[in-house]
PDB file of C-alpha atoms in Angstrom:
ATOM      1  CA  MET N 264     -14.730  -6.430  23.865  1.00 73.00           C
ATOM      2  CA  GLU N 265     -12.421  -3.489  25.016  1.00 82.00           C
ATOM      3  CA  SER N 266      -9.463  -2.417  22.902  1.00 88.00           C
ATOM      4  CA  ARG N 267      -6.703  -3.087  25.305  1.00 91.00           C
ATOM      5  CA  PRO N 268      -6.839  -6.986  25.403  1.00 92.00           C
ATOM      6  CA  LEU N 269      -6.952  -6.788  21.791  1.00 93.00           C
ATOM      7  CA  ARG N 270      -3.910  -4.805  21.472  1.00 92.00           C
ATOM      8  CA  TYR N 271      -2.269  -7.328  23.991  1.00 94.00           C
ATOM      9  CA  PHE N 272      -3.254 -10.096  21.841  1.00 95.00           C
ATOM     10  CA  VAL N 273      -1.930  -8.691  18.741  1.00 94.00           C
ATOM     11  CA  ALA N 274       1.359  -7.961  20.105  1.00 95.00           C
ATOM     12  CA  VAL N 275       1.432 -11.700  21.177  1.00 95.00           C
ATOM     13  CA  ALA N 276       0.542 -12.705  17.981  1.00 95.00           C
ATOM     14  CA  GLU N 277       3.180 -10.948  15.862  1.00 94.00           C
ATOM     15  CA  GLU N 278       5.814 -11.683  18.261  1.00 94.00           C
ATOM     16  CA  LEU N 279       4.952 -15.249  19.157  1.00 94.00           C
ATOM     17  CA  ASN N 280       6.591 -14.661  22.558  1.00 93.00           C
ATOM     18  CA  PHE N 281       5.449 -13.516  25.783  1.00 93.00           C
ATOM     19  CA  ALA N 282       8.485 -12.026  26.801  1.00 92.00           C
ATOM     20  CA  ARG N 283       9.267 -10.016  23.857  1.00 93.00           C
ATOM     21  CA  ALA N 284       5.184  -8.911  23.521  1.00 94.00           C
ATOM     22  CA  ALA N 285       5.304  -7.813  27.138  1.00 94.00           C
ATOM     23  CA  GLN N 286       8.720  -5.720  26.506  1.00 93.00           C
ATOM     24  CA  ARG N 287       6.942  -4.156  23.247  1.00 93.00           C
ATOM     25  CA  LEU N 288       3.824  -3.373  25.334  1.00 94.00           C
ATOM     26  CA  GLY N 289       5.764  -1.615  28.479  1.00 94.00           C
ATOM     27  CA  ILE N 290       4.550  -4.469  30.925  1.00 94.00           C
ATOM     28  CA  SER N 291       5.718  -7.568  32.468  1.00 93.00           C
ATOM     29  CA  ALA N 292       4.724 -11.112  31.180  1.00 91.00           C
ATOM     30  CA  PRO N 293       2.475 -12.430  33.796  1.00 93.00           C
ATOM     31  CA  PRO N 294      -0.298  -9.693  33.439  1.00 93.00           C
ATOM     32  CA  LEU N 295      -0.152 -10.139  29.862  1.00 95.00           C
ATOM     33  CA  SER N 296      -0.524 -14.032  29.956  1.00 94.00           C
ATOM     34  CA  ARG N 297      -3.315 -13.271  32.312  1.00 94.00           C
ATOM     35  CA  ALA N 298      -5.023 -10.810  29.945  1.00 94.00           C
ATOM     36  CA  ILE N 299      -4.767 -13.645  27.013  1.00 95.00           C
ATOM     37  CA  ARG N 300      -6.300 -16.040  29.111  1.00 94.00           C
ATOM     38  CA  ARG N 301      -9.206 -14.134  30.183  1.00 94.00           C
ATOM     39  CA  LEU N 302      -9.646 -13.192  26.513  1.00 95.00           C
ATOM     40  CA  GLU N 303      -9.697 -16.753  25.685  1.00 94.00           C
ATOM     41  CA  SER N 304     -12.373 -17.546  28.300  1.00 94.00           C
ATOM     42  CA  GLU N 305     -14.443 -14.210  27.145  1.00 93.00           C
ATOM     43  CA  LEU N 306     -14.502 -15.682  23.647  1.00 94.00           C
ATOM     44  CA  GLY N 307     -14.696 -19.376  24.639  1.00 94.00           C
ATOM     45  CA  VAL N 308     -11.671 -20.303  22.127  1.00 95.00           C
ATOM     46  CA  THR N 309      -8.046 -21.246  22.563  1.00 96.00           C
ATOM     47  CA  LEU N 310      -6.070 -18.405  20.497  1.00 96.00           C
ATOM     48  CA  PHE N 311      -2.524 -19.841  21.181  1.00 95.00           C
ATOM     49  CA  GLU N 312      -0.954 -23.322  21.446  1.00 93.00           C
ATOM     50  CA  ARG N 313       1.747 -22.929  24.287  1.00 91.00           C
ATOM     51  CA  THR N 314       4.459 -25.124  24.505  1.00 87.00           C
ATOM     52  CA  THR N 315       7.746 -24.796  26.793  1.00 81.00           C
ATOM     53  CA  HIS N 316       9.734 -23.531  23.613  1.00 84.00           C
ATOM     54  CA  ASN N 317       6.906 -22.141  21.238  1.00 90.00           C
ATOM     55  CA  VAL N 318       3.968 -20.166  20.988  1.00 93.00           C
ATOM     56  CA  THR N 319       1.820 -20.753  17.967  1.00 94.00           C
ATOM     57  CA  LEU N 320      -1.586 -19.351  16.848  1.00 96.00           C
ATOM     58  CA  THR N 321      -4.664 -21.616  16.241  1.00 95.00           C
ATOM     59  CA  PRO N 322      -7.025 -21.226  13.639  1.00 95.00           C
ATOM     60  CA  ALA N 323      -9.271 -19.232  15.944  1.00 95.00           C
ATOM     61  CA  GLY N 324      -6.253 -17.057  16.611  1.00 95.00           C
ATOM     62  CA  THR N 325      -5.407 -16.380  13.083  1.00 95.00           C
ATOM     63  CA  VAL N 326      -9.132 -15.054  12.050  1.00 94.00           C
ATOM     64  CA  LEU N 327      -8.933 -13.122  15.316  1.00 95.00           C
ATOM     65  CA  LEU N 328      -5.476 -11.418  14.230  1.00 94.00           C
ATOM     66  CA  ALA N 329      -6.873 -10.298  10.938  1.00 89.00           C
ATOM     67  CA  GLU N 330      -9.929  -8.892  12.246  1.00 89.00           C
ATOM     68  CA  ALA N 331      -8.256  -7.281  15.437  1.00 91.00           C
ATOM     69  CA  ARG N 332      -6.023  -5.382  13.389  1.00 87.00           C
ATOM     70  CA  ILE N 333      -8.946  -4.100  11.172  1.00 83.00           C
ATOM     71  CA  ALA N 334     -10.732  -3.137  14.473  1.00 85.00           C
ATOM     72  CA  LEU N 335      -7.515  -1.421  15.977  1.00 85.00           C
ATOM     73  CA  ASP N 336      -6.757   0.302  12.798  1.00 82.00           C
ATOM     74  CA  ALA N 337     -10.569   1.643  12.885  1.00 78.00           C
ATOM     75  CA  LEU N 338     -10.427   2.909  16.526  1.00 82.00           C
ATOM     76  CA  LEU N 339      -7.234   4.795  15.419  1.00 80.00           C
ATOM     77  CA  ALA N 340      -8.645   6.072  12.309  1.00 75.00           C
ATOM     78  CA  ALA N 341     -11.915   7.317  14.089  1.00 77.00           C
ATOM     79  CA  GLY N 342     -10.149   9.294  16.480  1.00 77.00           C
ATOM     80  CA  ARG N 343      -7.560  10.951  13.865  1.00 72.00           C
ATOM     81  CA  ARG N 344     -10.655  11.712  11.542  1.00 71.00           C
ATOM     82  CA  ALA N 345     -12.468  13.176  14.642  1.00 73.00           C
ATOM     83  CA  GLN N 346      -9.563  15.495  15.138  1.00 70.00           C
ATOM     84  CA  ARG N 347      -9.268  16.636  11.779  1.00 68.00           C
ATOM     85  CA  ALA N 348     -12.772  17.366  11.492  1.00 69.00           C
ATOM     86  CA  ALA N 349     -12.715  19.480  14.331  1.00 66.00           C
ATOM     87  CA  ASP N 350      -9.728  21.490  12.526  1.00 69.00           C
ATOM     88  CA  PRO N 351     -11.462  25.096  11.944  1.00 70.00           C
ATOM     89  CA  GLU N 352      -9.787  24.770   8.307  1.00 69.00           C
ATOM     90  CA  PRO N 353     -10.811  21.100   7.328  1.00 65.00           C
ATOM     91  CA  LYS N 354      -8.650  19.383   4.773  1.00 84.00           C
ATOM     92  CA  LEU N 355      -8.467  16.094   2.509  1.00 91.00           C
ATOM     93  CA  VAL N 356      -5.291  14.585   2.423  1.00 93.00           C
ATOM     94  CA  LEU N 357      -4.322  12.330  -0.687  1.00 96.00           C
ATOM     95  CA  ALA N 358      -1.637   9.856  -0.515  1.00 96.00           C
ATOM     96  CA  VAL N 359       0.819   9.372  -3.401  1.00 95.00           C
ATOM     97  CA  LYS N 360       4.084   7.947  -4.230  1.00 91.00           C
ATOM     98  CA  ALA N 361       6.058  10.647  -5.689  1.00 83.00           C
ATOM     99  CA  ASP N 362       6.510   9.027  -8.763  1.00 85.00           C
ATOM    100  CA  GLY N 363       3.705   6.647  -8.973  1.00 88.00           C
ATOM    101  CA  ASP N 364       0.896   8.786 -10.236  1.00 92.00           C
ATOM    102  CA  ALA N 365       1.237   8.069 -14.132  1.00 90.00           C
ATOM    103  CA  GLY N 366       1.054  11.957 -14.561  1.00 91.00           C
ATOM    104  CA  LEU N 367      -2.176  12.328 -13.499  1.00 94.00           C
ATOM    105  CA  LEU N 368      -1.680  14.261  -9.915  1.00 95.00           C
ATOM    106  CA  GLU N 369      -1.365  17.616 -11.297  1.00 94.00           C
ATOM    107  CA  PRO N 370      -4.230  17.562 -13.448  1.00 95.00           C
ATOM    108  CA  ILE N 371      -6.299  16.138 -10.789  1.00 96.00           C
ATOM    109  CA  LEU N 372      -5.536  18.769  -8.317  1.00 95.00           C
ATOM    110  CA  ASP N 373      -5.993  21.509 -10.938  1.00 94.00           C
ATOM    111  CA  ARG N 374      -9.353  19.902 -11.813  1.00 94.00           C
ATOM    112  CA  TYR N 375     -10.922  19.426  -8.151  1.00 94.00           C
ATOM    113  CA  ALA N 376      -9.781  23.015  -7.262  1.00 92.00           C
ATOM    114  CA  ARG N 377     -12.291  24.233  -9.724  1.00 91.00           C
ATOM    115  CA  GLU N 378     -15.096  21.552  -8.346  1.00 87.00           C
ATOM    116  CA  PRO N 379     -17.996  23.587  -6.828  1.00 83.00           C
ATOM    117  CA  GLY N 380     -17.541  22.995  -3.066  1.00 77.00           C
ATOM    118  CA  ALA N 381     -14.217  21.791  -3.340  1.00 86.00           C
ATOM    119  CA  VAL N 382     -12.258  21.716  -0.048  1.00 89.00           C
ATOM    120  CA  PRO N 383      -8.315  22.363   0.507  1.00 91.00           C
ATOM    121  CA  LEU N 384      -6.223  19.358  -0.577  1.00 93.00           C
ATOM    122  CA  ALA N 385      -3.113  17.958   1.138  1.00 92.00           C
ATOM    123  CA  VAL N 386      -0.762  15.838  -0.712  1.00 95.00           C
ATOM    124  CA  ARG N 387       0.895  13.172   1.478  1.00 94.00           C
ATOM    125  CA  LEU N 388       3.860  11.521  -0.149  1.00 93.00           C
ATOM    126  CA  CYS N 389       4.908   8.258   0.728  1.00 90.00           C
ATOM    127  CA  GLY N 390       6.835   5.158  -0.143  1.00 85.00           C
ATOM    128  CA  TRP N 391       6.059   1.987  -1.954  1.00 81.00           C
ATOM    129  CA  HIS N 392       2.525   0.695  -0.908  1.00 82.00           C
ATOM    130  CA  GLU N 393       2.291   2.929   2.154  1.00 89.00           C
ATOM    131  CA  GLN N 394      -0.949   4.157   0.942  1.00 94.00           C
ATOM    132  CA  PRO N 395      -3.289   1.611   2.185  1.00 93.00           C
ATOM    133  CA  ARG N 396      -2.113   1.759   5.653  1.00 90.00           C
ATOM    134  CA  LEU N 397      -2.305   5.419   5.691  1.00 92.00           C
ATOM    135  CA  LEU N 398      -5.950   5.368   4.584  1.00 92.00           C
ATOM    136  CA  ARG N 399      -6.866   2.886   7.097  1.00 88.00           C
ATOM    137  CA  CYS N 400      -5.467   4.606  10.140  1.00 85.00           C
ATOM    138  CA  GLY N 401      -6.825   7.908   8.912  1.00 87.00           C
ATOM    139  CA  GLU N 402      -3.860   9.652   8.083  1.00 88.00           C
ATOM    140  CA  ALA N 403      -5.340   9.814   4.453  1.00 92.00           C
ATOM    141  CA  ASP N 404      -8.660  10.221   2.946  1.00 92.00           C
ATOM    142  CA  VAL N 405      -7.732   9.218  -0.550  1.00 96.00           C
ATOM    143  CA  ALA N 406      -5.072   7.391  -2.275  1.00 97.00           C
ATOM    144  CA  LEU N 407      -3.265   6.739  -5.793  1.00 97.00           C
ATOM    145  CA  VAL N 408      -1.680   3.353  -5.478  1.00 95.00           C
ATOM    146  CA  HIS N 409      -0.715   0.912  -8.043  1.00 92.00           C
ATOM    147  CA  GLU N 410      -2.038  -2.894  -8.118  1.00 89.00           C
ATOM    148  CA  PRO N 411      -1.769  -5.108  -6.231  1.00 87.00           C
ATOM    149  CA  PHE N 412      -2.159  -3.579  -2.903  1.00 89.00           C
ATOM    150  CA  ASP N 413      -3.732  -4.777   0.388  1.00 87.00           C
ATOM    151  CA  ARG N 414      -7.621  -3.705  -0.017  1.00 90.00           C
ATOM    152  CA  THR N 415      -8.911  -4.638   3.565  1.00 85.00           C
ATOM    153  CA  GLY N 416     -11.247  -1.905   4.778  1.00 86.00           C
ATOM    154  CA  LEU N 417     -10.863   0.082   1.300  1.00 92.00           C
ATOM    155  CA  ASP N 418     -12.719   0.480  -1.924  1.00 94.00           C
ATOM    156  CA  ALA N 419     -11.004   1.364  -5.043  1.00 96.00           C
ATOM    157  CA  GLU N 420     -11.597   2.307  -8.937  1.00 95.00           C
ATOM    158  CA  THR N 421      -9.100   1.747 -11.767  1.00 96.00           C
ATOM    159  CA  LEU N 422      -7.990   4.918 -13.096  1.00 96.00           C
ATOM    160  CA  THR N 423      -5.168   3.641 -15.714  1.00 94.00           C
ATOM    161  CA  ALA N 424      -3.998   0.331 -17.040  1.00 94.00           C
ATOM    162  CA  GLU N 425      -0.485   1.065 -18.922  1.00 93.00           C
ATOM    163  CA  PRO N 426       1.724  -1.429 -20.913  1.00 95.00           C
ATOM    164  CA  ARG N 427       5.114  -2.306 -19.101  1.00 95.00           C
ATOM    165  CA  VAL N 428       8.493  -1.527 -19.936  1.00 96.00           C
ATOM    166  CA  VAL N 429      11.797  -2.894 -18.616  1.00 96.00           C
ATOM    167  CA  ALA N 430      14.684  -0.692 -17.506  1.00 96.00           C
ATOM    168  CA  LEU N 431      17.930  -1.800 -18.622  1.00 97.00           C
ATOM    169  CA  ALA N 432      21.224  -0.377 -18.520  1.00 96.00           C
ATOM    170  CA  ALA N 433      22.604   1.011 -21.700  1.00 95.00           C
ATOM    171  CA  GLY N 434      25.255  -1.649 -22.002  1.00 94.00           C
ATOM    172  CA  HIS N 435      22.831  -4.485 -20.866  1.00 96.00           C
ATOM    173  CA  PRO N 436      22.930  -7.703 -23.824  1.00 95.00           C
ATOM    174  CA  LEU N 437      19.097  -6.952 -24.013  1.00 95.00           C
ATOM    175  CA  ALA N 438      19.453  -2.937 -24.744  1.00 95.00           C
ATOM    176  CA  ASP N 439      19.841  -3.577 -28.438  1.00 94.00           C
ATOM    177  CA  ARG N 440      16.484  -5.242 -28.716  1.00 94.00           C
ATOM    178  CA  ASP N 441      13.531  -3.164 -29.881  1.00 92.00           C
ATOM    179  CA  HIS N 442      10.986  -5.444 -28.076  1.00 90.00           C
ATOM    180  CA  LEU N 443      11.374  -7.940 -25.116  1.00 95.00           C
ATOM    181  CA  SER N 444       9.154 -10.540 -23.802  1.00 95.00           C
ATOM    182  CA  LEU N 445       8.690 -12.016 -20.011  1.00 94.00           C
ATOM    183  CA  ALA N 446      10.612 -14.974 -21.127  1.00 94.00           C
ATOM    184  CA  ASP N 447      13.524 -13.097 -22.182  1.00 94.00           C
ATOM    185  CA  LEU N 448      14.051 -11.465 -18.657  1.00 93.00           C
ATOM    186  CA  GLY N 449      13.555 -14.894 -17.347  1.00 92.00           C
ATOM    187  CA  LEU N 450      10.127 -14.011 -15.878  1.00 90.00           C
ATOM    188  CA  HIS N 451       6.732 -15.477 -16.152  1.00 85.00           C
ATOM    189  CA  ALA N 452       3.471 -13.467 -15.427  1.00 82.00           C
ATOM    190  CA  GLY N 453       2.654 -15.423 -12.175  1.00 82.00           C
ATOM    191  CA  GLU N 454       5.837 -14.347 -10.613  1.00 82.00           C
ATOM    192  CA  LEU N 455       5.647 -11.003 -11.434  1.00 84.00           C
ATOM    193  CA  HIS N 456       4.439  -9.247  -8.081  1.00 81.00           C
ATOM    194  CA  ARG N 457       6.874 -10.819  -6.171  1.00 82.00           C
ATOM    195  CA  PHE N 458       9.845  -9.982  -8.557  1.00 84.00           C
ATOM    196  CA  LEU N 459       8.578  -6.418  -8.359  1.00 82.00           C
ATOM    197  CA  ASP N 460       8.195  -6.320  -4.454  1.00 81.00           C
ATOM    198  CA  GLU N 461      11.732  -7.841  -4.222  1.00 81.00           C
ATOM    199  CA  ILE N 462      13.303  -4.846  -6.171  1.00 80.00           C
ATOM    200  CA  ARG N 463      11.322  -2.365  -4.343  1.00 77.00           C
ATOM    201  CA  ARG N 464      12.550  -3.597  -0.947  1.00 76.00           C
ATOM    202  CA  GLU N 465      15.968  -2.404  -2.015  1.00 76.00           C
ATOM    203  CA  THR N 466      15.315   0.954  -2.982  1.00 81.00           C
ATOM    204  CA  ARG N 467      13.157   3.978  -1.472  1.00 76.00           C
ATOM    205  CA  ASP N 468      12.300   5.632  -4.634  1.00 83.00           C
ATOM    206  CA  LEU N 469      12.315   5.560  -8.362  1.00 87.00           C
ATOM    207  CA  ALA N 470      15.571   7.966  -8.441  1.00 88.00           C
ATOM    208  CA  GLN N 471      17.373   5.311  -6.480  1.00 89.00           C
ATOM    209  CA  LEU N 472      15.970   2.184  -8.724  1.00 91.00           C
ATOM    210  CA  LEU N 473      17.038   3.805 -11.784  1.00 93.00           C
ATOM    211  CA  ALA N 474      20.590   4.509 -10.510  1.00 93.00           C
ATOM    212  CA  LEU N 475      20.819   0.891  -9.626  1.00 93.00           C
ATOM    213  CA  VAL N 476      19.553  -0.061 -13.225  1.00 95.00           C
ATOM    214  CA  GLY N 477      22.401   2.309 -14.495  1.00 94.00           C
ATOM    215  CA  LEU N 478      24.779   0.339 -12.482  1.00 93.00           C
ATOM    216  CA  GLY N 479      23.570  -3.006 -14.227  1.00 93.00           C
ATOM    217  CA  ARG N 480      22.256  -4.013 -10.634  1.00 92.00           C
ATOM    218  CA  VAL N 481      18.438  -4.574 -11.641  1.00 91.00           C
ATOM    219  CA  ALA N 482      16.202  -4.597 -14.517  1.00 93.00           C
ATOM    220  CA  PRO N 483      12.807  -3.781 -13.220  1.00 93.00           C
ATOM    221  CA  LEU N 484       9.450  -3.577 -14.994  1.00 94.00           C
ATOM    222  CA  LEU N 485       7.759  -0.208 -14.727  1.00 94.00           C
ATOM    223  CA  PRO N 486       4.480   1.492 -15.940  1.00 94.00           C
ATOM    224  CA  ALA N 487       5.293   2.821 -19.681  1.00 93.00           C
ATOM    225  CA  SER N 488       4.716   6.224 -18.747  1.00 91.00           C
ATOM    226  CA  VAL N 489       8.058   6.371 -16.430  1.00 93.00           C
ATOM    227  CA  ALA N 490       9.935   5.957 -19.860  1.00 93.00           C
ATOM    228  CA  THR N 491       8.567   9.538 -20.925  1.00 90.00           C
ATOM    229  CA  ARG N 492       8.483  11.145 -17.789  1.00 91.00           C
ATOM    230  CA  TYR N 493      11.887   9.840 -16.393  1.00 92.00           C
ATOM    231  CA  PRO N 494      14.549   9.739 -19.035  1.00 93.00           C
ATOM    232  CA  ARG N 495      17.796   8.968 -17.690  1.00 92.00           C
ATOM    233  CA  SER N 496      21.405   8.954 -19.128  1.00 92.00           C
ATOM    234  CA  GLY N 497      22.802   5.386 -19.263  1.00 94.00           C
ATOM    235  CA  VAL N 498      19.193   3.845 -18.879  1.00 96.00           C
ATOM    236  CA  VAL N 499      17.104   2.641 -21.610  1.00 97.00           C
ATOM    237  CA  TYR N 500      13.527   1.461 -21.816  1.00 97.00           C
ATOM    238  CA  ARG N 501      12.174  -1.357 -23.876  1.00 97.00           C
ATOM    239  CA  PRO N 502       8.598  -2.684 -24.321  1.00 96.00           C
ATOM    240  CA  VAL N 503       7.477  -5.851 -22.980  1.00 95.00           C
ATOM    241  CA  ALA N 504       4.431  -6.852 -24.905  1.00 91.00           C
ATOM    242  CA  ASP N 505       3.196  -9.927 -22.821  1.00 93.00           C
ATOM    243  CA  ALA N 506       3.711  -8.329 -19.273  1.00 93.00           C
ATOM    244  CA  PRO N 507       0.288  -7.727 -17.427  1.00 92.00           C
ATOM    245  CA  PRO N 508      -0.225  -4.104 -17.425  1.00 93.00           C
ATOM    246  CA  ALA N 509       0.394  -1.400 -14.641  1.00 93.00           C
ATOM    247  CA  ILE N 510      -2.576  -0.632 -12.811  1.00 94.00           C
ATOM    248  CA  LEU N 511      -3.081   2.425 -11.245  1.00 95.00           C
ATOM    249  CA  ALA N 512      -6.349   2.934  -8.939  1.00 96.00           C
ATOM    250  CA  ILE N 513      -7.628   5.371  -6.726  1.00 97.00           C
ATOM    251  CA  ALA N 514      -8.555   4.005  -3.040  1.00 97.00           C
ATOM    252  CA  TRP N 515     -10.516   5.485  -0.174  1.00 95.00           C
ATOM    253  CA  PRO N 516     -11.897   3.804   3.239  1.00 91.00           C
ATOM    254  CA  ARG N 517     -15.089   1.929   2.600  1.00 88.00           C
ATOM    255  CA  GLN N 518     -16.888   3.537   5.535  1.00 83.00           C
ATOM    256  CA  SER N 519     -16.248   6.896   4.083  1.00 85.00           C
ATOM    257  CA  ARG N 520     -19.325   8.932   3.561  1.00 83.00           C
ATOM    258  CA  SER N 521     -17.308  12.281   3.001  1.00 85.00           C
ATOM    259  CA  THR N 522     -19.027  14.374  -0.243  1.00 88.00           C
ATOM    260  CA  ALA N 523     -15.567  16.007  -0.777  1.00 88.00           C
ATOM    261  CA  THR N 524     -13.846  12.699  -0.878  1.00 91.00           C
ATOM    262  CA  ALA N 525     -16.702  11.304  -3.249  1.00 92.00           C
ATOM    263  CA  ALA N 526     -15.939  14.789  -5.440  1.00 93.00           C
ATOM    264  CA  LEU N 527     -12.344  13.975  -5.579  1.00 95.00           C
ATOM    265  CA  ILE N 528     -12.925  10.477  -6.687  1.00 95.00           C
ATOM    266  CA  ARG N 529     -15.464  11.578  -9.662  1.00 94.00           C
ATOM    267  CA  THR N 530     -12.728  14.469 -10.509  1.00 95.00           C
ATOM    268  CA  ALA N 531      -9.855  11.584 -10.468  1.00 96.00           C
ATOM    269  CA  THR N 532     -11.669   9.099 -12.863  1.00 95.00           C
ATOM    270  CA  ALA N 533     -12.912  12.074 -15.315  1.00 94.00           C
ATOM    271  CA  THR N 534      -9.299  13.198 -15.492  1.00 95.00           C
ATOM    272  CA  ALA N 535      -7.794   9.696 -16.096  1.00 94.00           C
ATOM    273  CA  ALA N 536     -10.476   9.157 -18.852  1.00 92.00           C
ATOM    274  CA  THR N 537      -9.493  12.256 -20.538  1.00 89.00           C
ATOM    275  CA  ILE N 538      -6.051  12.410 -20.348  1.00 79.00           C
ATOM    276  CA  GLY N 539      -3.506  10.783 -23.175  1.00 51.00           C
ATOM    277  CA  ASP N 540      -4.888   7.778 -24.982  1.00 45.00           C
ATOM    278  CA  ARG N 541      -4.912   5.609 -21.507  1.00 45.00           C
ATOM    279  CA  PRO N 542      -8.791   5.459 -21.002  1.00 39.00           C
ATOM    280  CA  ALA N 543      -9.917   4.516 -17.309  1.00 39.00           C
ATOM    281  CA  ASP N 544     -10.942   0.791 -17.130  1.00 41.00           C
ATOM    282  CA  GLN N 545     -13.878   0.756 -14.540  1.00 39.00           C
ATOM    283  CA  GLY N 546     -12.567  -1.561 -11.308  1.00 37.00           C
TER     284      GLY N 546
END
């Protein structure tokens, strides 16, 4: 199967509209429709249910969409990694959220630089949960990322499990309490990740998030290390004893066979196990 019909299929599956998909692909709708028909014929399945007003995925189409995304990402990543391998000065790329390393980034870099056979290491700063995409498309070799994240095509190992704190405006009614519970915040464990994702969609980084906290707009749950690393006037941090821990993992592409990548992973796990009192849980 060639990559072009898969790209065509993904465009239609994501747009659920042949005209919009054709515009996105830079082609006209009739050849796109013919290409999808040929793909369905080749596979012997119906991928879309079509009516005059609607296009929907069939069960077979839903499965193919997930697999096609993986396959197209893998092709793109293979090309990028081949280009990087041909660089006269090859290097590893570590993706990390600027304020999402639990204080481990610099110690990891320092320790890795002392490893025999270490290669130059570039740090790719990114936004909330961009790391998995960067790994899958070949723009990064390793990433530090908080759980949960999309592990499709990736392997990962836990580095730290931190208690959580809530960040509150100094004038918040709960700010005078020494300890809080999820119930105090109107939350329960099952909805925590949805709550965190909703807050992150409103901000680009931790500095912006804490600015909103200071204004009394939000009260996010954060890893406990944020309280000591990012003090801010007008913001207080309070422990939330029954909140699930904040898990920081190191992730890498499942197909990676790079000895330099393996050395960096070993360095990261060893560093996490020896820093502070946050032992690395084997994940």
